[in-house]
PDB file of C-alpha atoms and ligand atoms in Angstrom:
ATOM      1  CA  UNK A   1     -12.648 -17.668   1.048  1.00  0.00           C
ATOM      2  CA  UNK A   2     -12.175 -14.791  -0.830  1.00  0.00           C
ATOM      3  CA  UNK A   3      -8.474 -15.019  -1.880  1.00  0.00           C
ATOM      4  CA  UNK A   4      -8.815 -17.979  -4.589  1.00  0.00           C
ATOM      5  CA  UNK A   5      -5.840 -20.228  -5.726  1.00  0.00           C
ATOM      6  CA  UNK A   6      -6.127 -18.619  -8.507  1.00  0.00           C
ATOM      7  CA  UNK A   7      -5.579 -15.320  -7.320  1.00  0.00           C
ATOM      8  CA  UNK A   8      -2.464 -16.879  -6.135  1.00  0.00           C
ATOM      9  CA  UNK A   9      -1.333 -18.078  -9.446  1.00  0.00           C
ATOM     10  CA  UNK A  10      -2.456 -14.569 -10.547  1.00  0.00           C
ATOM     11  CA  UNK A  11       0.025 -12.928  -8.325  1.00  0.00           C
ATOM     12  CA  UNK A  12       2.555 -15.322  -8.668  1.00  0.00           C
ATOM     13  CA  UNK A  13       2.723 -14.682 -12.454  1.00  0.00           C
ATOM     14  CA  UNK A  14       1.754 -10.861 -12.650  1.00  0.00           C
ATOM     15  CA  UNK A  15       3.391  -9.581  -9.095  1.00  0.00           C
ATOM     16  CA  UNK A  16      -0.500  -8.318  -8.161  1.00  0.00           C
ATOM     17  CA  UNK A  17      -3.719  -9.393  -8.384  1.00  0.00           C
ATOM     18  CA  UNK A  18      -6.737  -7.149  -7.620  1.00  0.00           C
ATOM     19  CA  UNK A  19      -9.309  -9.002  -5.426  1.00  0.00           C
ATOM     20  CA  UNK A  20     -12.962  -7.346  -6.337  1.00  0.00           C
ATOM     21  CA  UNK A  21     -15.275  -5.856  -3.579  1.00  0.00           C
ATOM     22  CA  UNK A  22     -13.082  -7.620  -0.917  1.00  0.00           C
ATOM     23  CA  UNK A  23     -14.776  -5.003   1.091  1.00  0.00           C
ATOM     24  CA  UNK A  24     -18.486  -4.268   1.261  1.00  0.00           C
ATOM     25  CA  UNK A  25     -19.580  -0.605   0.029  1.00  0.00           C
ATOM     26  CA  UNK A  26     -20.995  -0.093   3.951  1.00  0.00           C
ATOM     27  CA  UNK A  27     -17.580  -1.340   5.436  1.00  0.00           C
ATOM     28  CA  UNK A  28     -15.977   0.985   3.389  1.00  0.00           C
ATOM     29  CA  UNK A  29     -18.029   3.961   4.095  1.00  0.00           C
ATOM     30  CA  UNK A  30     -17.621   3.742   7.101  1.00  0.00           C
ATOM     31  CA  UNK A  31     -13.874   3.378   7.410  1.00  0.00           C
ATOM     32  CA  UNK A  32     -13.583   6.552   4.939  1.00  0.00           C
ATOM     33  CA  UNK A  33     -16.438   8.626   6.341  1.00  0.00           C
ATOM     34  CA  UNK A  34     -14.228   8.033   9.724  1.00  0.00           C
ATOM     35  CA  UNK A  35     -10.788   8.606   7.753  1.00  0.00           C
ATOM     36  CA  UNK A  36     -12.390  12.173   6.695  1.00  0.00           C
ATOM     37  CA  UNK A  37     -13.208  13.342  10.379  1.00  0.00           C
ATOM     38  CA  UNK A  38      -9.960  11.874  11.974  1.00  0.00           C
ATOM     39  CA  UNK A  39      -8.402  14.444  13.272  1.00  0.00           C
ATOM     40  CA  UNK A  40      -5.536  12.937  14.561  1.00  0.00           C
ATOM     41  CA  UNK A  41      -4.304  11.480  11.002  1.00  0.00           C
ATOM     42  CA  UNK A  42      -4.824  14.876   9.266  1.00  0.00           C
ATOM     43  CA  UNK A  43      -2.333  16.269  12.340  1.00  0.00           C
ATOM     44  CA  UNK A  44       0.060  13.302  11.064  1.00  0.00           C
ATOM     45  CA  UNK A  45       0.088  13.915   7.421  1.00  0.00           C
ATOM     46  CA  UNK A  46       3.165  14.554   5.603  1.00  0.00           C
ATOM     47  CA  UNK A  47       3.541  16.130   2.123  1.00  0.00           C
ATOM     48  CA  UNK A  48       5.855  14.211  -0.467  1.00  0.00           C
ATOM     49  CA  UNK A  49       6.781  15.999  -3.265  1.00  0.00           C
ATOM     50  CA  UNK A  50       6.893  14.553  -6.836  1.00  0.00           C
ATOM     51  CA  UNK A  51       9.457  15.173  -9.486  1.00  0.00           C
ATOM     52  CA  UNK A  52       7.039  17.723 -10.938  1.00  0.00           C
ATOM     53  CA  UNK A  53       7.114  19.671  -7.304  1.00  0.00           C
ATOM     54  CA  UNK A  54       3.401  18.697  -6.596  1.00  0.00           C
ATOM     55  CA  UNK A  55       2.362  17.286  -3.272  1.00  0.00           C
ATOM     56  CA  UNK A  56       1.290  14.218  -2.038  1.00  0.00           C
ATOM     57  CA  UNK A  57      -0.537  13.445   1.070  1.00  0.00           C
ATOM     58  CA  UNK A  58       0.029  10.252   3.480  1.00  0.00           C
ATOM     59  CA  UNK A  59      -0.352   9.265   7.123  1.00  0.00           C
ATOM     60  CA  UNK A  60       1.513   6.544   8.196  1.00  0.00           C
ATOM     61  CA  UNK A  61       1.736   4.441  11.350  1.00  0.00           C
ATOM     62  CA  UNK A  62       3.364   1.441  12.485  1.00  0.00           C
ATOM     63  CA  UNK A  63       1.736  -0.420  15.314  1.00  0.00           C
ATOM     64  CA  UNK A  64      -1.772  -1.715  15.274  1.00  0.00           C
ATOM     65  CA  UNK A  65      -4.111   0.010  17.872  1.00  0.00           C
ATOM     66  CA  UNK A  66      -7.631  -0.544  18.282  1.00  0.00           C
ATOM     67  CA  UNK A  67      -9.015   2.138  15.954  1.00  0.00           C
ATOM     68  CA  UNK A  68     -10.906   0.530  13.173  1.00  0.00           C
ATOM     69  CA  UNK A  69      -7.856   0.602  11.216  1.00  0.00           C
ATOM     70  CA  UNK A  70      -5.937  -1.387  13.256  1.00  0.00           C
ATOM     71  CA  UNK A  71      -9.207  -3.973  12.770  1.00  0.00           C
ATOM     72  CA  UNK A  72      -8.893  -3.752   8.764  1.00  0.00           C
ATOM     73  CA  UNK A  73      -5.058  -4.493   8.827  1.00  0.00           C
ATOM     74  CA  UNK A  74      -5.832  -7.414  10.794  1.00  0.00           C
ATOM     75  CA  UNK A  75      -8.689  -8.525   8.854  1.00  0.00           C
ATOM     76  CA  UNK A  76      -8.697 -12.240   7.997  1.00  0.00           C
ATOM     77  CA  UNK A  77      -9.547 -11.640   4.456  1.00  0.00           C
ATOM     78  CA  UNK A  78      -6.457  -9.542   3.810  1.00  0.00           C
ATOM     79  CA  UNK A  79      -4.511 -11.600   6.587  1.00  0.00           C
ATOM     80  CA  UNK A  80      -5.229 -14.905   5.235  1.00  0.00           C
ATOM     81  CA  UNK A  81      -4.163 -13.879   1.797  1.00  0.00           C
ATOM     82  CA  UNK A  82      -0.809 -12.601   2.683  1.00  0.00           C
ATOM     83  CA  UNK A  83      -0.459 -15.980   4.856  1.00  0.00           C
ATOM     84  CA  UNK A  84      -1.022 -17.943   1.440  1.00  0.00           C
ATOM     85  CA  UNK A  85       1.182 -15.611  -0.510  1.00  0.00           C
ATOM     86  CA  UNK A  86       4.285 -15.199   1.765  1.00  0.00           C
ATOM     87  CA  UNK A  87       3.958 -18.916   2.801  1.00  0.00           C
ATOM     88  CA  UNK A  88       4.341 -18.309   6.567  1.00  0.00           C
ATOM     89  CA  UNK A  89       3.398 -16.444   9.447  1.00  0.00           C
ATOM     90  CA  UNK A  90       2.757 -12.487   8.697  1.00  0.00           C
ATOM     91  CA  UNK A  91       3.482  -9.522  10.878  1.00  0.00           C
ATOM     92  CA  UNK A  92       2.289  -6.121   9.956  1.00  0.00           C
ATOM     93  CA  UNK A  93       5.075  -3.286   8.369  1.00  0.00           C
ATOM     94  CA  UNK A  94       2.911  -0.378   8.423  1.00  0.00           C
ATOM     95  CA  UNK A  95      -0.462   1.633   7.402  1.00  0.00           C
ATOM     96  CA  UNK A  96      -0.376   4.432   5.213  1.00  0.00           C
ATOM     97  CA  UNK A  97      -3.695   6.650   4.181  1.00  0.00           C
ATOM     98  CA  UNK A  98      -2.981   8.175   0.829  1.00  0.00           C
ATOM     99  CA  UNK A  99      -4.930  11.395   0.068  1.00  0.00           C
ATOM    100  CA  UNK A 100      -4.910  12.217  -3.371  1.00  0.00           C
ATOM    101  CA  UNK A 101      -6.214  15.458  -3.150  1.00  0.00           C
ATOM    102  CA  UNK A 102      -8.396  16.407  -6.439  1.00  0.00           C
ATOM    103  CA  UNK A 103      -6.506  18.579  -9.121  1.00  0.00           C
ATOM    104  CA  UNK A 104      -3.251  18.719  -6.933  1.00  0.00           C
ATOM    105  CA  UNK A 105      -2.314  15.580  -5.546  1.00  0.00           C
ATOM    106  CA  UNK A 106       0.975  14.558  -7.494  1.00  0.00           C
ATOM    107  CA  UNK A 107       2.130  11.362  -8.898  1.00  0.00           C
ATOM    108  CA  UNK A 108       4.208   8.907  -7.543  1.00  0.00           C
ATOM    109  CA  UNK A 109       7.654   7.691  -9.389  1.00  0.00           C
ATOM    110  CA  UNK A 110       8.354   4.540 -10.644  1.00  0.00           C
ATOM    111  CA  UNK A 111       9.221   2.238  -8.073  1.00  0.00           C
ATOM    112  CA  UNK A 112       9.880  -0.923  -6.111  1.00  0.00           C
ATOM    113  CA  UNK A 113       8.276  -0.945  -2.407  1.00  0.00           C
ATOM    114  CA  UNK A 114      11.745  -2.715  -1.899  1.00  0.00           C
ATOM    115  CA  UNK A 115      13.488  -0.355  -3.016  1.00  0.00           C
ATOM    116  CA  UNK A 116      12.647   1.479   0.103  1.00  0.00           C
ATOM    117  CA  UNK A 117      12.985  -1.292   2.465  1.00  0.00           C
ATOM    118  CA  UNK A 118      15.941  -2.822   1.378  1.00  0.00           C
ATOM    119  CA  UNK A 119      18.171   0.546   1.215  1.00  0.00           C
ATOM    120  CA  UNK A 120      16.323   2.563   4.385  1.00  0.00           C
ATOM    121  CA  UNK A 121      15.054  -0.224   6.430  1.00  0.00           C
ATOM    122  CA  UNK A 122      17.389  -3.299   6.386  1.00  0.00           C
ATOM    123  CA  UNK A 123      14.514  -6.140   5.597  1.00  0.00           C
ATOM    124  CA  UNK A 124      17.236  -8.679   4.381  1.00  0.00           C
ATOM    125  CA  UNK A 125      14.359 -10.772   2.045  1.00  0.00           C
ATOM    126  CA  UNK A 126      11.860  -9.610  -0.572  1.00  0.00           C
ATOM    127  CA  UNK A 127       9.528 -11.237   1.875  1.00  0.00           C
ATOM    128  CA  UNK A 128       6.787  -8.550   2.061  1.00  0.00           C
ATOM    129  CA  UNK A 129       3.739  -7.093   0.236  1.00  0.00           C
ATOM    130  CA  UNK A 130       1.668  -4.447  -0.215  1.00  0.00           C
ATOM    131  CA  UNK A 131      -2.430  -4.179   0.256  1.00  0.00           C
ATOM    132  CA  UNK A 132      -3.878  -1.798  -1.482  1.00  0.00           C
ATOM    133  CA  UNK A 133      -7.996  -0.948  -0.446  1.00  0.00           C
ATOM    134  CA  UNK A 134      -9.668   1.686  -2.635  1.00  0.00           C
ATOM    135  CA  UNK A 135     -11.220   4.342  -0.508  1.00  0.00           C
ATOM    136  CA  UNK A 136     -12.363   6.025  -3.177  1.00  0.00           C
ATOM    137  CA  UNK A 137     -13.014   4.994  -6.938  1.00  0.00           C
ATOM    138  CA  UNK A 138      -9.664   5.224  -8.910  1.00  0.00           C
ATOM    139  CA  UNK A 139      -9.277   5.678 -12.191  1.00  0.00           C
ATOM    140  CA  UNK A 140      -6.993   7.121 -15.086  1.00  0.00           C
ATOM    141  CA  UNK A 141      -7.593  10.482 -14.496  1.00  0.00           C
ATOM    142  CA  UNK A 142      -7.720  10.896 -10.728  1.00  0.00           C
ATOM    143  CA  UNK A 143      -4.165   9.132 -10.862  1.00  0.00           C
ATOM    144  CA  UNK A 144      -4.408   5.431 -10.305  1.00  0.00           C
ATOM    145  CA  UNK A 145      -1.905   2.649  -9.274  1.00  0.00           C
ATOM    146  CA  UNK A 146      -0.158   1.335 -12.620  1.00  0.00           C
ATOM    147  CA  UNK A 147       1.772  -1.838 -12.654  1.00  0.00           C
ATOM    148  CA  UNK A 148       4.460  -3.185 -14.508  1.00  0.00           C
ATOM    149  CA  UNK A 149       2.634  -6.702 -15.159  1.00  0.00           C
ATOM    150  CA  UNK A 150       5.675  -9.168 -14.184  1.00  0.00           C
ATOM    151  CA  UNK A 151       8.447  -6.875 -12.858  1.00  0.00           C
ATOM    152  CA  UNK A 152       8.705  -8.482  -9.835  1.00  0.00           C
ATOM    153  CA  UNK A 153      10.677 -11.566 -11.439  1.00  0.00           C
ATOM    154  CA  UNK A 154      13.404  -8.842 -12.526  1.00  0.00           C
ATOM    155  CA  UNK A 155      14.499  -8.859  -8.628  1.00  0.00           C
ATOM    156  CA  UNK A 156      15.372  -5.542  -7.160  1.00  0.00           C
ATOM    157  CA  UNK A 157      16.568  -2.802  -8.955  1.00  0.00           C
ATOM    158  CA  UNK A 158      18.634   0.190  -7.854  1.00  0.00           C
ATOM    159  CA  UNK A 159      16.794   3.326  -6.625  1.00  0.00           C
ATOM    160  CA  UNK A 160      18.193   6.608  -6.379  1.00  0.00           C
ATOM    161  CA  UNK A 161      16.599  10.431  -5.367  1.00  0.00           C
ATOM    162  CA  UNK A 162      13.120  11.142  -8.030  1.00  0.00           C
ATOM    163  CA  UNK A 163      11.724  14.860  -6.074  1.00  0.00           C
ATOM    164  CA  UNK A 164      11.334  13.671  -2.171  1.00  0.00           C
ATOM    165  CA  UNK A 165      11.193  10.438  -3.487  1.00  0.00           C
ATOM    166  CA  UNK A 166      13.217   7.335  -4.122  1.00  0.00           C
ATOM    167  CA  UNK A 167      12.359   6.193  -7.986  1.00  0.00           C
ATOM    168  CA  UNK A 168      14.017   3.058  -9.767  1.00  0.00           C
ATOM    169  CA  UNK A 169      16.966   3.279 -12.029  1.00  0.00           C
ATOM    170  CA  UNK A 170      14.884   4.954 -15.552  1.00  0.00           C
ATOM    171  CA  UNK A 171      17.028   2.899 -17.955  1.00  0.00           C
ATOM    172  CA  UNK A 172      15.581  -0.127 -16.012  1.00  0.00           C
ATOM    173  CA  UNK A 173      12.382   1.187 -15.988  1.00  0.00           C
ATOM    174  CA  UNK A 174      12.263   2.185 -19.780  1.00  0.00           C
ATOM    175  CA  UNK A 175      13.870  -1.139 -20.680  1.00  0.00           C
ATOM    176  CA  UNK A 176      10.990  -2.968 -18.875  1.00  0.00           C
ATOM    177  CA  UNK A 177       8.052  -1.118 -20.454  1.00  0.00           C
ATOM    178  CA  UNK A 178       9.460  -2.331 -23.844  1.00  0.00           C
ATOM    179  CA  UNK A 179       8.719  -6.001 -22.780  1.00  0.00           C
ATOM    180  CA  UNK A 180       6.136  -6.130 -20.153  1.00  0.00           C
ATOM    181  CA  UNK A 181       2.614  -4.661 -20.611  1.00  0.00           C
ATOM    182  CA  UNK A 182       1.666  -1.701 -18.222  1.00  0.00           C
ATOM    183  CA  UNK A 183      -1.169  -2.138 -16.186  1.00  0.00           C
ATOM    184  CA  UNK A 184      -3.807   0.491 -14.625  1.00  0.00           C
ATOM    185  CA  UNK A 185      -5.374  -0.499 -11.960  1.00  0.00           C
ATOM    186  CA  UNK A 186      -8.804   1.296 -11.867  1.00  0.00           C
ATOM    187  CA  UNK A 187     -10.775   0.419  -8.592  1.00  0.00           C
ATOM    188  CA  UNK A 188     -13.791   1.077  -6.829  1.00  0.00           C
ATOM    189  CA  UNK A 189     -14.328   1.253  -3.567  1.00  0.00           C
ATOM    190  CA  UNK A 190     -13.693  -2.049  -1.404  1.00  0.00           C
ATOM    191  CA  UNK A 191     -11.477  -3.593  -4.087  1.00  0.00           C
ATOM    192  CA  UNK A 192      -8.007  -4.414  -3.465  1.00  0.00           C
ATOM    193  CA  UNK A 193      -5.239  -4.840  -4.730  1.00  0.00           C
ATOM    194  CA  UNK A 194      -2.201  -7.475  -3.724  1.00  0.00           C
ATOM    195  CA  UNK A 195       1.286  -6.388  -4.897  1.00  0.00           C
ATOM    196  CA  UNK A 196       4.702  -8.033  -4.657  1.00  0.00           C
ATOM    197  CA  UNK A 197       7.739  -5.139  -3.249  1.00  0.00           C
ATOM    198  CA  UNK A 198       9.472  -5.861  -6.193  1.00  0.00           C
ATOM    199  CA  UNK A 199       6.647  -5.106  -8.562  1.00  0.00           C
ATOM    200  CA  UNK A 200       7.250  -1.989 -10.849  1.00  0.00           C
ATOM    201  CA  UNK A 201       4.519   0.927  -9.818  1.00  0.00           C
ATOM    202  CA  UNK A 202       3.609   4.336 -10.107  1.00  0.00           C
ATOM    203  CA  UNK A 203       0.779   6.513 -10.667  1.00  0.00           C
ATOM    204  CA  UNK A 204       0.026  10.142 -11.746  1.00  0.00           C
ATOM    205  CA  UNK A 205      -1.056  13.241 -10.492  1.00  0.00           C
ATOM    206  CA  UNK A 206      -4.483  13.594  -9.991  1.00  0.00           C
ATOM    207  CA  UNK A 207      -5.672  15.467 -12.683  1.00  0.00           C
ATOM    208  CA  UNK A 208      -9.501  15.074 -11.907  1.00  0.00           C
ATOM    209  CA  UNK A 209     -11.755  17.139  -9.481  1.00  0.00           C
ATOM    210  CA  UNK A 210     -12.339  13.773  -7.471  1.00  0.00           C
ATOM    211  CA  UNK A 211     -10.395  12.652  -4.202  1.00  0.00           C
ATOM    212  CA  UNK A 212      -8.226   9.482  -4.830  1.00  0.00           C
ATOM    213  CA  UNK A 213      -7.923   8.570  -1.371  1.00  0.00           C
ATOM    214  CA  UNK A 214      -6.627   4.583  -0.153  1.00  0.00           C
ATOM    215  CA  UNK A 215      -5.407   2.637   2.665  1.00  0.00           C
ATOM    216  CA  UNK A 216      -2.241   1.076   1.777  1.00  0.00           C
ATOM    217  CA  UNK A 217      -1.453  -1.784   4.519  1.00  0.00           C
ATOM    218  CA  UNK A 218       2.346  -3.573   4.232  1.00  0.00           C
ATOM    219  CA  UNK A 219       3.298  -6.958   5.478  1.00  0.00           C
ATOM    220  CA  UNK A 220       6.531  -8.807   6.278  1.00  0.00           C
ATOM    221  CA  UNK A 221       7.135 -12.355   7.156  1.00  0.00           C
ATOM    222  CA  UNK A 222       8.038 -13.018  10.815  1.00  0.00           C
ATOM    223  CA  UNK A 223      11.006 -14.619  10.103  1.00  0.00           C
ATOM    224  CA  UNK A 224      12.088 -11.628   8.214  1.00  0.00           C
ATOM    225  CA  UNK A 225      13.389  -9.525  11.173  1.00  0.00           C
ATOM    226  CA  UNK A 226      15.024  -6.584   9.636  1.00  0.00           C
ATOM    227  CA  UNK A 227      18.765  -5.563  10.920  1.00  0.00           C
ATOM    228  CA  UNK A 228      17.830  -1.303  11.070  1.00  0.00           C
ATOM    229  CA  UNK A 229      14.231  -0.831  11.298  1.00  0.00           C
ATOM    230  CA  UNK A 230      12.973  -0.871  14.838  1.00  0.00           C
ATOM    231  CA  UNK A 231       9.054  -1.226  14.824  1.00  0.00           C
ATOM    232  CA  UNK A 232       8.384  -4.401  16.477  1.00  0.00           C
ATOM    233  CA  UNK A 233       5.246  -4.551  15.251  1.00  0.00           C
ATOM    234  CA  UNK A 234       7.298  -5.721  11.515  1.00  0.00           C
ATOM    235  CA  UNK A 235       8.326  -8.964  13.021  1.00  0.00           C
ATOM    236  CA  UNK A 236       5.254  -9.561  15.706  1.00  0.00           C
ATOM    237  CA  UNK A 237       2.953 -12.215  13.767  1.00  0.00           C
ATOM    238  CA  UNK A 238      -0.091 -10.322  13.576  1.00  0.00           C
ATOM    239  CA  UNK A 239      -3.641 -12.333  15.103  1.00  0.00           C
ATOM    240  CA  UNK A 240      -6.134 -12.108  12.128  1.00  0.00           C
ATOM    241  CA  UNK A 241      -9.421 -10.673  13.675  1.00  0.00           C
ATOM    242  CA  UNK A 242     -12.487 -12.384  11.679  1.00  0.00           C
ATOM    243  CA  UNK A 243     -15.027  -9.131  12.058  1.00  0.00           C
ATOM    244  CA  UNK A 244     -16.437  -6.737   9.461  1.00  0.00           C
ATOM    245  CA  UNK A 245     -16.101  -3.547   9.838  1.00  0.00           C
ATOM    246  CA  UNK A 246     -19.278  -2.619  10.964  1.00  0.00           C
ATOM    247  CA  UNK A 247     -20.007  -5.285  13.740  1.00  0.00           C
ATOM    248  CA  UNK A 248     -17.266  -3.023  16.052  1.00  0.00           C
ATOM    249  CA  UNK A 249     -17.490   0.600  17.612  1.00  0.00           C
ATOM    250  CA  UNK A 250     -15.950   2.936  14.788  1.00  0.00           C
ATOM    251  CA  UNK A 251     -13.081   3.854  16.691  1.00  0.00           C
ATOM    252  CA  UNK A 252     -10.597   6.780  15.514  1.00  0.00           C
ATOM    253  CA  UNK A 253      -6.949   6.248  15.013  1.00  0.00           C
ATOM    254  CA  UNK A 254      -4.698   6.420  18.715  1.00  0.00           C
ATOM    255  CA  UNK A 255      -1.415   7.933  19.690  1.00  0.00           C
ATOM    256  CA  UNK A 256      -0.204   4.244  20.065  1.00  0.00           C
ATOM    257  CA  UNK A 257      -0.238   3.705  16.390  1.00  0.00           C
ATOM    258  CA  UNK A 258       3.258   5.027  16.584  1.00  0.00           C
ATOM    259  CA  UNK A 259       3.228   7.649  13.242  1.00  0.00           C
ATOM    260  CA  UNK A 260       5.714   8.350  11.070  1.00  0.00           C
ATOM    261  CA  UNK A 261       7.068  11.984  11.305  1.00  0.00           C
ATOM    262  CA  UNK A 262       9.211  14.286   9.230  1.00  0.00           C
TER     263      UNK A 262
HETATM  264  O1  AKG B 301      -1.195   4.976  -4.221  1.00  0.00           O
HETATM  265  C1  AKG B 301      -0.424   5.445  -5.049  1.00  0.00           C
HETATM  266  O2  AKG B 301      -0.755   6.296  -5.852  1.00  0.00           O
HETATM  267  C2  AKG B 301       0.985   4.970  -5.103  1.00  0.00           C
HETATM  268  C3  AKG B 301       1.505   4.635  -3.757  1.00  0.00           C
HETATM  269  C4  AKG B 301       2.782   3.925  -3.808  1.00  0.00           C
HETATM  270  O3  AKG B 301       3.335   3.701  -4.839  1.00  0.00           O
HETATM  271  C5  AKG B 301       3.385   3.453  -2.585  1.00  0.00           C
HETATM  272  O4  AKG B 301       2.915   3.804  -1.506  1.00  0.00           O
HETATM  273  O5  AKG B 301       4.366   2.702  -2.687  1.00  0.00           O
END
């Protein structure tokens, strides 16, 4: 088992824990190497813009098909942890490829994933989490996640307008940086990273000549049914699928995935 008790108690105290290599450097090749010739999610990329006016690039969709991204959300080893961490039955919110493009890719404001949820979406309970997978390495200067280590016990904060963005109340923000430490959360490929959707994040702009490029998957618990969104797939318990992701056919992403569009 990859996900430890301790990375429990890890999470449980910090709001994340990054799991190491939960992904082998093959697995992940492949899934990227197919993530850079899918045509169909460069079609469904949207720009946001930062505070700063720089872009930056995601795909989203909401229902699992059977492109080898649909396989990796359902992955036991991510599946199994979110199970252990929600306490209950999982379904799947959504997958988002985030393409941090090198030297103009821009940052991301601080904020709660819950923040979005909450005020767009209508999920009732903080019941859900984010899975971060590095596609690429990550670092400081390509723009990285950062974490406010233990934000997630403040409970959710207001968010109003930051650019395109939503971004958490700053005098919250600044008022939590004076008593929690801030985290970077530099990756290499195949690690991942479990975070709470009250947890405190951001991350820069990529300042680097590298790609920062990562599969973000989200998770609800069933019995979290939200009131306004309408993707089924957030409240259909999700059936882990106990592969790698190299024993399958390297399928490409599918219309079904249902995409998010401007
Ligand atoms: O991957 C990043 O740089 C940040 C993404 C993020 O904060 C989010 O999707 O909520």
């Amino acid at each position: 088992m990859a996900f430890t008790n301790e990375h429990l108690k890890t999470y449980e105290r910090d709001g994340y824990v990054v799991v190491r290599n939960l992904f082998s450097r093959p697995e992940i090749d492949r899934l990227y190497g197919l993530a850079l010739e899918d045509e169909k999610l460069r079609k469904n990329a949207l720009d946001r813009v930062d505070a700063g006016g720089l872009k930056t690039r995601l795909t989203l969709w909401y229902t699992l098909d059977d492109s080898l991204y649909g396989k990796f959300a359902r992955s036991a080893r991510i599946v199994e942890a979110v199970e252990q961490i929600l306490g209950g039955p999982a379904a799947h919110y959504h997958s988002k490829l985030m393409q941090k493009e090198p030297r103009k890719g821009g940052a991301w404001e601080w904020h709660q994933d819950y923040g979005y949820w909450y005020k767009n979406n209508g999920f009732l309970f903080p019941d859900m989490l984010s899975v971060l997978t590095a596609l690429s390495p990550a670092t400081r200067e390509n723009g990285c996640l950062q974490m406010i280590r233990g934000s997630h016990r403040m409970g959710r904060v207001e968010h109003g307008f930051s650019g395109e963005q939503i971004g958490a109340d700053p005098e919250k923000v600044e008022e939590a940086l004076k008593i929690m430490p801030l985290d970077y959360l530099e990756m290499e490929p195949g690690d991942t990273a479990f975070f709470h959707c009250n947890t405190l994040h951001r991350s820069d702009a990529n300042h680097s000549e590298y790609p920062r490029w990562s599969i973000i998957t989200a998770y609800n618990l069933v019995a979290n049914k939200p009131y306004k969104d309408v993707h089924v797939s957030s409240y259909t318990p999700i059936e882990a699928w106990p592969g790698d992701l190299l024993s399958e056919e390297a399928a490409g992403i599918s219309d079904r995935a249902d995409f998010l569009v401007r």
